[in-house]
mmCIF file of C-alpha atoms in Angstrom:
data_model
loop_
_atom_site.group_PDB
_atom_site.id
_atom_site.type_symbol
_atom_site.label_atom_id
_atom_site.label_comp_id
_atom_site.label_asym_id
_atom_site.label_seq_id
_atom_site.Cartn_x
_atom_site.Cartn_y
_atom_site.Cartn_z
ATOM 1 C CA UNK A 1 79.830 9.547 140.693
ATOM 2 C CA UNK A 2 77.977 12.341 142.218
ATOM 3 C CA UNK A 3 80.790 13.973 143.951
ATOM 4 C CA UNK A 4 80.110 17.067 141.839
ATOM 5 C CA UNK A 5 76.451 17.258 143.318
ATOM 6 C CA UNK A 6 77.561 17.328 146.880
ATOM 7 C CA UNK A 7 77.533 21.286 146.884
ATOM 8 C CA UNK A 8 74.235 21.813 145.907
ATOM 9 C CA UNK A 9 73.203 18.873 148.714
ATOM 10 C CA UNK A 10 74.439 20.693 151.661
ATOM 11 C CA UNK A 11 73.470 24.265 150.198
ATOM 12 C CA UNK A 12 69.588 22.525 150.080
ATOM 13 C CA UNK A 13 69.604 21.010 152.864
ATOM 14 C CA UNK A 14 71.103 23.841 155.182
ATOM 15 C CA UNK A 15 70.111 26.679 153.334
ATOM 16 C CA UNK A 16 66.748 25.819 151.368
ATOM 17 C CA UNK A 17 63.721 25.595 152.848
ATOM 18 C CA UNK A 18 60.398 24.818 150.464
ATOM 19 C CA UNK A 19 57.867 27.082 151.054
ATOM 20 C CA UNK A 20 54.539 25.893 152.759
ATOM 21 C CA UNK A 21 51.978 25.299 150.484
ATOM 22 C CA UNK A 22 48.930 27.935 150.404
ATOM 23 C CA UNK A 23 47.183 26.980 147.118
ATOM 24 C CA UNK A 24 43.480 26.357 147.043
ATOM 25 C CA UNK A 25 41.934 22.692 146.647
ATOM 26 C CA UNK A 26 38.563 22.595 146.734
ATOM 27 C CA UNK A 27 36.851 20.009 144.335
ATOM 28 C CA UNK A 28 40.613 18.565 143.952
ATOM 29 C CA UNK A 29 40.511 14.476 144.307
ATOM 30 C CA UNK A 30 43.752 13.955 145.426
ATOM 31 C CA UNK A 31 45.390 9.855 145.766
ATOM 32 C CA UNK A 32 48.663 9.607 147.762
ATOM 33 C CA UNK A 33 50.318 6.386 148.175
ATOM 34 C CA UNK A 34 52.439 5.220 150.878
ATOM 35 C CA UNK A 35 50.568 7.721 153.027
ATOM 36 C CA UNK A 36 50.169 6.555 156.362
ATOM 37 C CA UNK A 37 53.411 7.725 157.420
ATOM 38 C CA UNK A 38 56.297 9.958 156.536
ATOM 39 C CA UNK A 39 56.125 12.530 153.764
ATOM 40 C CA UNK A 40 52.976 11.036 151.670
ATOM 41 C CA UNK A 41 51.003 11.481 154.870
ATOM 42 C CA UNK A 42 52.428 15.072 156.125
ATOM 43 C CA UNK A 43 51.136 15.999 152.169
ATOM 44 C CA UNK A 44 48.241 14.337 152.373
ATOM 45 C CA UNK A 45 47.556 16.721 155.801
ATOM 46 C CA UNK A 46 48.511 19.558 153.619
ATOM 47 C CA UNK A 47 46.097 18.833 151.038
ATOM 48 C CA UNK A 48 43.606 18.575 153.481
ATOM 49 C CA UNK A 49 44.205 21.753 154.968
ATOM 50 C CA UNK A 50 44.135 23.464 151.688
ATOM 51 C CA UNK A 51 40.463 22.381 151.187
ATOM 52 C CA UNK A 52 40.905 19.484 148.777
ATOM 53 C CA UNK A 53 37.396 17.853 148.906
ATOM 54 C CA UNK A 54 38.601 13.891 148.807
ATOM 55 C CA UNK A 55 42.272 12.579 149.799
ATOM 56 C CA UNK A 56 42.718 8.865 149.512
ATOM 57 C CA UNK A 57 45.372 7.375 151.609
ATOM 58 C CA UNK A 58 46.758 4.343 149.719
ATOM 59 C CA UNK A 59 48.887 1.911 152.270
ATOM 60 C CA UNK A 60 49.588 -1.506 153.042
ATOM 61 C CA UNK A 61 48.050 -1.325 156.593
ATOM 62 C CA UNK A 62 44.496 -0.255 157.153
ATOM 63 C CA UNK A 63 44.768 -0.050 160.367
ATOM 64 C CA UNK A 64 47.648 2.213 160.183
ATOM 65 C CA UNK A 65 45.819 4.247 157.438
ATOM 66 C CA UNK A 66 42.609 4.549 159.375
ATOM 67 C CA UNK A 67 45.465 6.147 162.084
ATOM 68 C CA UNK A 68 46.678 8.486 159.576
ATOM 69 C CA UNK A 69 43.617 9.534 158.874
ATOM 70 C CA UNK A 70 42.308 10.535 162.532
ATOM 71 C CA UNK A 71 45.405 12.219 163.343
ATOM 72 C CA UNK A 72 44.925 14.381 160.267
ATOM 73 C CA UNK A 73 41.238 14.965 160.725
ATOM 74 C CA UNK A 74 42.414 15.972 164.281
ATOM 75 C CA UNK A 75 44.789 18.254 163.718
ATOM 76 C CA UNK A 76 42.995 20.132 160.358
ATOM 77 C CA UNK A 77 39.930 19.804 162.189
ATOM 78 C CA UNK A 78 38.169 18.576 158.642
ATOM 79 C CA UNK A 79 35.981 15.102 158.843
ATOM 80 C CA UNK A 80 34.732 13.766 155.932
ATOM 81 C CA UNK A 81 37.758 14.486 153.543
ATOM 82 C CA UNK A 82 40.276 11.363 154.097
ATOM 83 C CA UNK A 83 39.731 7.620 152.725
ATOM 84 C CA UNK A 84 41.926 4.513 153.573
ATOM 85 C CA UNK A 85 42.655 2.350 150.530
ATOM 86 C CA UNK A 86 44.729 -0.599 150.840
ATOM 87 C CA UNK A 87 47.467 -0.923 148.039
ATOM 88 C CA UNK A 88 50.365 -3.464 148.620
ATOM 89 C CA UNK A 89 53.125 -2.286 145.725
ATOM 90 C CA UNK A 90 54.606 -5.893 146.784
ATOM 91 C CA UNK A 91 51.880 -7.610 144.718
ATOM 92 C CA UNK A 92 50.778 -6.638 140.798
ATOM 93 C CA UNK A 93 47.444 -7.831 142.027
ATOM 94 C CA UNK A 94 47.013 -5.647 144.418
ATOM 95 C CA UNK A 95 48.291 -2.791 142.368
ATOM 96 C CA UNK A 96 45.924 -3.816 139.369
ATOM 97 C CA UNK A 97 42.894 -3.742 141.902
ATOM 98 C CA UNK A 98 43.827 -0.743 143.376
ATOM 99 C CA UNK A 99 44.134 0.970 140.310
ATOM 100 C CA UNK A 100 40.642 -0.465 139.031
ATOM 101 C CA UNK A 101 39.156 1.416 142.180
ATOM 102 C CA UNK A 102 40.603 4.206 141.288
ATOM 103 C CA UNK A 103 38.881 4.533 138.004
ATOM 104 C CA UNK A 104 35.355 4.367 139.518
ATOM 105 C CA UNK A 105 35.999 7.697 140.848
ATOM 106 C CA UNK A 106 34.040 10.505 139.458
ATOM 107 C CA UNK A 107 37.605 12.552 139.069
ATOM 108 C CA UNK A 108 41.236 12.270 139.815
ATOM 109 C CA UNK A 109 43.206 15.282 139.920
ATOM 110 C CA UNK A 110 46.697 14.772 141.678
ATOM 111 C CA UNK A 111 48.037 11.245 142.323
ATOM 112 C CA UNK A 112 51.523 10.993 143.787
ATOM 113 C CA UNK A 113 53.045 8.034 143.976
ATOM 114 C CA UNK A 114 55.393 8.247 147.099
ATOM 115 C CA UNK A 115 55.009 4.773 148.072
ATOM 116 C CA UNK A 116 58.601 3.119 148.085
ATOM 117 C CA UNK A 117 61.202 0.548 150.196
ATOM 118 C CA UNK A 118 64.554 1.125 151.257
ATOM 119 C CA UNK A 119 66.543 -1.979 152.180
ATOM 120 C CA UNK A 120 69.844 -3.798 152.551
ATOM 121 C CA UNK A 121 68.574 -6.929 152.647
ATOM 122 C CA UNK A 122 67.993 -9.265 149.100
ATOM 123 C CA UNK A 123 64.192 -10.266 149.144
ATOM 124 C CA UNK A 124 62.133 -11.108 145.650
ATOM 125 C CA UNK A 125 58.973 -10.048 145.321
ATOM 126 C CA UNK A 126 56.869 -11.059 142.761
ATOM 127 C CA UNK A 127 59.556 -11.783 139.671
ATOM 128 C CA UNK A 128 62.100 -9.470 140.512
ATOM 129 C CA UNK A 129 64.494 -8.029 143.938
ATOM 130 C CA UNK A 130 61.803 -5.996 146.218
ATOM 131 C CA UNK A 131 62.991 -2.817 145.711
ATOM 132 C CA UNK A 132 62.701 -3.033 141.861
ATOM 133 C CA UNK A 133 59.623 -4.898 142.399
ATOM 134 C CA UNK A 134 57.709 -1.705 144.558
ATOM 135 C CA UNK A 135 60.226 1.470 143.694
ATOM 136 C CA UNK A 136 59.987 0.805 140.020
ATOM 137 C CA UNK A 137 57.658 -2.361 138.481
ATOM 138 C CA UNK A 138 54.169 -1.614 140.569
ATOM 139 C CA UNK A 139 55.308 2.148 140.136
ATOM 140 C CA UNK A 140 54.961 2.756 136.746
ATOM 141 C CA UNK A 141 52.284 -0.114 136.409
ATOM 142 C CA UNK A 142 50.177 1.806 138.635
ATOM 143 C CA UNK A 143 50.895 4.944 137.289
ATOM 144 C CA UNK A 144 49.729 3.784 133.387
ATOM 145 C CA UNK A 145 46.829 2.189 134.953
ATOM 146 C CA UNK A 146 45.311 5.229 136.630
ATOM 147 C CA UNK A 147 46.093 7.264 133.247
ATOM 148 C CA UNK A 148 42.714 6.776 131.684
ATOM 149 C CA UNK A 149 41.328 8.487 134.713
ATOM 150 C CA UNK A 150 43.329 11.254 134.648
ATOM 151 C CA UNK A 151 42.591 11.750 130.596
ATOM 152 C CA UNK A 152 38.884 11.480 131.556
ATOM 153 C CA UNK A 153 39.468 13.833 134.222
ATOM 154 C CA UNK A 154 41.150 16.348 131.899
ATOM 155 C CA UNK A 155 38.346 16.054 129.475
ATOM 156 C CA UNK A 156 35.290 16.173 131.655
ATOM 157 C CA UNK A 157 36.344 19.351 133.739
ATOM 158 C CA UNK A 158 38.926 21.041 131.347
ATOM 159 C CA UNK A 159 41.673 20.297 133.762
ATOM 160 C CA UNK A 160 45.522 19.493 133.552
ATOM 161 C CA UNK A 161 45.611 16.771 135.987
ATOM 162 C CA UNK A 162 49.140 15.774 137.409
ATOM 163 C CA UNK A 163 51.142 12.099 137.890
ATOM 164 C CA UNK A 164 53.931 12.988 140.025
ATOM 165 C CA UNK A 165 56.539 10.249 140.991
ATOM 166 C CA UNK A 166 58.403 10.778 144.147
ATOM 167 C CA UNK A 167 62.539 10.089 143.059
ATOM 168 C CA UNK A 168 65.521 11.553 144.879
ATOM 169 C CA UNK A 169 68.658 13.594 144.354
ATOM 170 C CA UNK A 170 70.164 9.844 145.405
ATOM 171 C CA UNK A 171 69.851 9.002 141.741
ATOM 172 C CA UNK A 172 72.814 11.747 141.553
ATOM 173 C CA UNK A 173 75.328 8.895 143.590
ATOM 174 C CA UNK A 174 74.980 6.525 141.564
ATOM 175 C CA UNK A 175 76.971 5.257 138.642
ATOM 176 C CA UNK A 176 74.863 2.450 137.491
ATOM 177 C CA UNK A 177 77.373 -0.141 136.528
ATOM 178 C CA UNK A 178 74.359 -2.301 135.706
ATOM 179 C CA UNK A 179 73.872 -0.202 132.717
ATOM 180 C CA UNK A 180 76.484 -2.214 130.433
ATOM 181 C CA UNK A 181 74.639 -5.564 131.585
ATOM 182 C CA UNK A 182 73.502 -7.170 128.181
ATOM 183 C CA UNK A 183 70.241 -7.164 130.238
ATOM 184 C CA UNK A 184 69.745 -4.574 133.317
ATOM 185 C CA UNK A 185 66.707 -6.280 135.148
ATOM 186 C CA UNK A 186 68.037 -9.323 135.175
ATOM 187 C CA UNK A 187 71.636 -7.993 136.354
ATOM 188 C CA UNK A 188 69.352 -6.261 139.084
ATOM 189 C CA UNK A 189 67.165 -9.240 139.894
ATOM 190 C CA UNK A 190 70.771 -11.301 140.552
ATOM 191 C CA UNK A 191 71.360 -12.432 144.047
ATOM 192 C CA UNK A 192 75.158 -13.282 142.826
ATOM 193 C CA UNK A 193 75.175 -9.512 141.497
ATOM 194 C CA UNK A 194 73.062 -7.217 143.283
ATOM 195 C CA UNK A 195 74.728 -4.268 145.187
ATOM 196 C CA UNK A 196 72.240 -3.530 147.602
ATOM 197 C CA UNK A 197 74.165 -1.187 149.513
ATOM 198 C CA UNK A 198 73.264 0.881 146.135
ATOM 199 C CA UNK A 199 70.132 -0.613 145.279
ATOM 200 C CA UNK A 200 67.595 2.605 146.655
ATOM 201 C CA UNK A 201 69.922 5.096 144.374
ATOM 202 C CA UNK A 202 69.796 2.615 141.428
ATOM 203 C CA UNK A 203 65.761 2.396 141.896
ATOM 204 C CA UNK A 204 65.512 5.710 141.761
ATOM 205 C CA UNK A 205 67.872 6.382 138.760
ATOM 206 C CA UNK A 206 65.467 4.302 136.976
ATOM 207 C CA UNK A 207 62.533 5.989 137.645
ATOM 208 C CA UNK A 208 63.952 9.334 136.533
ATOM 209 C CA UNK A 209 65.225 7.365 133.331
ATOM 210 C CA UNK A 210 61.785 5.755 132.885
ATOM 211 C CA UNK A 211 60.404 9.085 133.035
ATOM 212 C CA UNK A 212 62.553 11.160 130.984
ATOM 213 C CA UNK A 213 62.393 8.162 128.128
ATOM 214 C CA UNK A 214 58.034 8.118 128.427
ATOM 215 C CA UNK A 215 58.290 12.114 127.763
ATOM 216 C CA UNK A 216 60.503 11.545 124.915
ATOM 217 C CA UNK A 217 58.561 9.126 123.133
ATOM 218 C CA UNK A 218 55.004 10.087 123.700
ATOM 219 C CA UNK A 219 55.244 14.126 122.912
ATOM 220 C CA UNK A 220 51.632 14.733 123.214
ATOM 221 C CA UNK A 221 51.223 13.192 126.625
ATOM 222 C CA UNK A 222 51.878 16.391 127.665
ATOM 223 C CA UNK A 223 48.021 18.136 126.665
ATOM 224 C CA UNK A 224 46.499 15.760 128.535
ATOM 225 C CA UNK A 225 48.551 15.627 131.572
ATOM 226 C CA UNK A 226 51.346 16.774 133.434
ATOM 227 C CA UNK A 227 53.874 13.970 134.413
ATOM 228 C CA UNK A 228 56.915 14.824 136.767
ATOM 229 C CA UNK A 229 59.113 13.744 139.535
ATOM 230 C CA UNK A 230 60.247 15.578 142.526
ATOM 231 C CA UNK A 231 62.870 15.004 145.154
ATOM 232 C CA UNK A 232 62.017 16.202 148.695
ATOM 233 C CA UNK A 233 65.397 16.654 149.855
ATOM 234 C CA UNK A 234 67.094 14.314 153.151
ATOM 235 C CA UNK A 235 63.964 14.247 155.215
ATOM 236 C CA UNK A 236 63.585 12.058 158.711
ATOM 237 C CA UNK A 237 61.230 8.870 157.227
ATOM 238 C CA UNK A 238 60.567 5.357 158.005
ATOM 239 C CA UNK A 239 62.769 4.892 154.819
ATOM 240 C CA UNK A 240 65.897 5.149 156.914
ATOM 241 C CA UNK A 241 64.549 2.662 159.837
ATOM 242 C CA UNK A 242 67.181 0.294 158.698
ATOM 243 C CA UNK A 243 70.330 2.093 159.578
ATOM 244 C CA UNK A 244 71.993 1.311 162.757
ATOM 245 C CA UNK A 245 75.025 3.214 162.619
ATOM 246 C CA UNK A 246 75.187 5.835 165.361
ATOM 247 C CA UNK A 247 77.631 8.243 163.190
ATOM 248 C CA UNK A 248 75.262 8.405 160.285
ATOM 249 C CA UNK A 249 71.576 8.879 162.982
ATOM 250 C CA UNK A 250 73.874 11.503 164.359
ATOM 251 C CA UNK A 251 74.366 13.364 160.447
ATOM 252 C CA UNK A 252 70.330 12.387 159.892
ATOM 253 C CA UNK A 253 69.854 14.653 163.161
ATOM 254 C CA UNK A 254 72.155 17.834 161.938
ATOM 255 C CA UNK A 255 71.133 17.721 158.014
ATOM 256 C CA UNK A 256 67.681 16.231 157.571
ATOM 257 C CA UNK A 257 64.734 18.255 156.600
ATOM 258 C CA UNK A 258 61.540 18.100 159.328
ATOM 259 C CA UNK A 259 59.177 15.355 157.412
ATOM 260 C CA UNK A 260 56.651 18.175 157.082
ATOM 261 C CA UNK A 261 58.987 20.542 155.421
ATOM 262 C CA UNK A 262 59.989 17.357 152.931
ATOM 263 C CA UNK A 263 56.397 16.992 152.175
ATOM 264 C CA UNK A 264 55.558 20.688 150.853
ATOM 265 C CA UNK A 265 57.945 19.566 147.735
ATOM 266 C CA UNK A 266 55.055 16.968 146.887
ATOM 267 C CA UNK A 267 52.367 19.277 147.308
ATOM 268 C CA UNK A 268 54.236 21.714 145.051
ATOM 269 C CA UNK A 269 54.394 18.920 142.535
ATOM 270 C CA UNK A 270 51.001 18.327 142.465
ATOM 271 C CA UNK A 271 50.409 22.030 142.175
ATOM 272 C CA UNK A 272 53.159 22.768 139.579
ATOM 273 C CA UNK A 273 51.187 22.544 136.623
ATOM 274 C CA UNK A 274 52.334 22.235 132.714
ATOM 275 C CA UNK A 275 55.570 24.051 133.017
ATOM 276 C CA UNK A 276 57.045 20.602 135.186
ATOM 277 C CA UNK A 277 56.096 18.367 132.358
ATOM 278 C CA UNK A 278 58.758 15.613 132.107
ATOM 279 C CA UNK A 279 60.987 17.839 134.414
ATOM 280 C CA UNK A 280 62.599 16.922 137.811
ATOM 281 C CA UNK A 281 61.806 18.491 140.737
ATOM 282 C CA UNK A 282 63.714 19.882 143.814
ATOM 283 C CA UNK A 283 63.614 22.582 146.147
ATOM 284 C CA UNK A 284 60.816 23.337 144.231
ATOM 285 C CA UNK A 285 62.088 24.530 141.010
ATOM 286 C CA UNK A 286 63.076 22.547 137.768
ATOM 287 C CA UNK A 287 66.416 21.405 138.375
ATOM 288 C CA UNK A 288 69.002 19.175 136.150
ATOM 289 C CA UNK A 289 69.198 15.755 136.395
ATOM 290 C CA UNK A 290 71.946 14.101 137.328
ATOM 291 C CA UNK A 291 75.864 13.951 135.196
ATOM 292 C CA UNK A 292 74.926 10.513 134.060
ATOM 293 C CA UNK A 293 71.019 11.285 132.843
ATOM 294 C CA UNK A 294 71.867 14.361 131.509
ATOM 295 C CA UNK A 295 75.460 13.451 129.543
ATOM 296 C CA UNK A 296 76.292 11.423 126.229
ATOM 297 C CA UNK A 297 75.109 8.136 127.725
ATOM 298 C CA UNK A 298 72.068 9.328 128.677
ATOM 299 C CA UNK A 299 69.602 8.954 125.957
ATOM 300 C CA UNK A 300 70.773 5.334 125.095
ATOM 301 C CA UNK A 301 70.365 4.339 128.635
ATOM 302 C CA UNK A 302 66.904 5.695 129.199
ATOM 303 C CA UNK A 303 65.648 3.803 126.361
ATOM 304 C CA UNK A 304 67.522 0.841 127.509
ATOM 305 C CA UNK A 305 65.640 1.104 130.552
ATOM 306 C CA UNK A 306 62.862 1.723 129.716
ATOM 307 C CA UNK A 307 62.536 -0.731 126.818
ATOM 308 C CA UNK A 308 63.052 -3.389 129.041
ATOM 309 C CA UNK A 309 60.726 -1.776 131.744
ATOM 310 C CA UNK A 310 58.109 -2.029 129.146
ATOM 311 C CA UNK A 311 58.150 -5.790 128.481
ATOM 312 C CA UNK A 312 58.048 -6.722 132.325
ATOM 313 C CA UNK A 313 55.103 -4.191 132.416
ATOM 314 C CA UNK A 314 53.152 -5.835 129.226
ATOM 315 C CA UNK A 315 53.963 -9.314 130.381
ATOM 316 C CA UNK A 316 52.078 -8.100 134.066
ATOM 317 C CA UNK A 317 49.050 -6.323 132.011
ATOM 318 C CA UNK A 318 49.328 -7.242 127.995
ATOM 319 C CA UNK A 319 48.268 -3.534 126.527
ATOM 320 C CA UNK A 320 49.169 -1.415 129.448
ATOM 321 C CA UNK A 321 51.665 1.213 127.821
ATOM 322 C CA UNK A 322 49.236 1.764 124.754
ATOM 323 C CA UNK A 323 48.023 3.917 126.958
ATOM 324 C CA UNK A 324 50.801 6.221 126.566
ATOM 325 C CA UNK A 325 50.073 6.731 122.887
ATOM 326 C CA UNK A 326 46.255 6.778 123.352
#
């Protein structure tokens, strides 16, 4: 699975590069998670560049927020425009207190969620494996909390505010075995049966599923916000610290986009507007999903997925995906 993709991979990685960002900001509130590092915080510098008046840094680490943030101000030369929130995607508390921050605000007009874990290694957190616990659970949980803000937003300043979900073109090499599983999370959540060596692509399958399926169901989300999901290309990141092997750090070095060029993709997301409504994301222009999301099995899986997605979310937060309807 995915084979097919593989031209357009090494045609975007070798021959695309996004363009940098150059659209004005000011009075934007803009919430990045996972920013500290890596893409979230090379878009979070962008932002501040392009004049947005608050950018919230969501990470695990305060202390390596509060880093982020002076190497920003530093090199943008702007004080005043960065804030260090804590947000652990490991814990559903933390997520539900972050997002209950978040709606004190006086406006929210981009959140990205670009917060995410890339591992080998079987771990539970909270009630399911890590990686399904922070890529996908605490995603979407967060992302249906902070939704009344971004409604409010949209009313009070007659604004399309934006929810964009950072996936990957990985979701592409996957073929998601787990899908004819009589039940997928708990297929996933099995120590016996988890492929982890597959487990990043399969987290981000389900996002774009989870997505695609929301869209579907909930046509008139779409006045009140834009939702999408972007991939950023093969970028250098603290995602990839696990890898060891010499021949693939040697590939990374030839093929991976500069972290700052990966980041202008978000930016652009967050930018994009209407026309990205439900729609993925790369290069910077709607592309298809992948063979799998886009053929014959794809409707039934998506609301597979996301049907079960649903009940671990209203088990975490009984009420939370009214919100979609609202």
């Amino acid at each position: 699975m995915g084979f097919a993709h593989l031209p357009q991979f090494f045609y975007s990685q070798f021959a695309v590069t996004p363009p940098k960002p150059t659209k004005d900001c000011t009075g934007k509130t803009v919430i990045i998670t996972g920013a500290n590092v890596g893409l979230g915080k090379e878009a979070a510098r962008h932002y501040v560049r392009l004049n947005a008046e608050r950018v919230i840094i969501a990470c695990r680490s305060s202390e390596k927020g509060e880093a982020a943030k002076q190497d920003i101000e530093q090199s943008t030369g702007r004080k005043g425009a960065i804030e260090v929130w804590q947000l652990d995607l490991a814990s559903y508390e933390s997520v539900k207190q972050f997002a209950k921050r978040v709606n004190t605000l006086p406006r929210v007009d981009i959140m990205i969620e670009n917060a995410g874990i890339s591992t080998a290694k079987y771990s539970l957190a909270e009630d399911n494996e890590s990686t399904i616990t922070v890529n996908v659970v605490s995603t979407f949980l967060l992302a249906l909390l902070v939704i009344p803000k971004l409604r409010e937003t949209a009313s009070k300043y007659n604004i399309l505010p934006t929810l964009t979900i950072v996936s990957s073109e990985v979701h592409h090499f996957t073929s998601f075995p787990e899908r004819k599983a009589s039940s997928i999370f708990s297929t996933l959540n099995s120590k016996e049966e988890a492929r982890m060596a597959d487990r990043y692509n399969v987290s981000k399958f389900l996002e774009v599923v989870s997505i695609r399926e929301i869209v579907k169901e909930n046509p008139n989300l779409g006045e009140q916000l834009t939702l999408n999901f972007v991939n950023p290309g093969w970028c250098h990141s603290e995602l990839m610290r696990e890898i060891s092997n010499h021949i693939i750090r040697l590939i990374q070095l030839i093929m991976c986009r500069t972290t700052e060029v990966g980041s202008r993709t978000l930016v652009d997301a967050g930018l994009r507007g209407q026309e990205s409504h439900g729609k993925y994301l790369s290069d910077c222009r709607v592309e298809k999903c992948s063979v799998l999301v886009e053929g014959r099995e794809g409707p039934e899986i998506q609301k597979r997925v996301w049907g079960e997605l649903r009940e671990k979310l209203e088990k975490i937060q009984p009420g939370v995906t009214k919100v979609l309807s609202a």
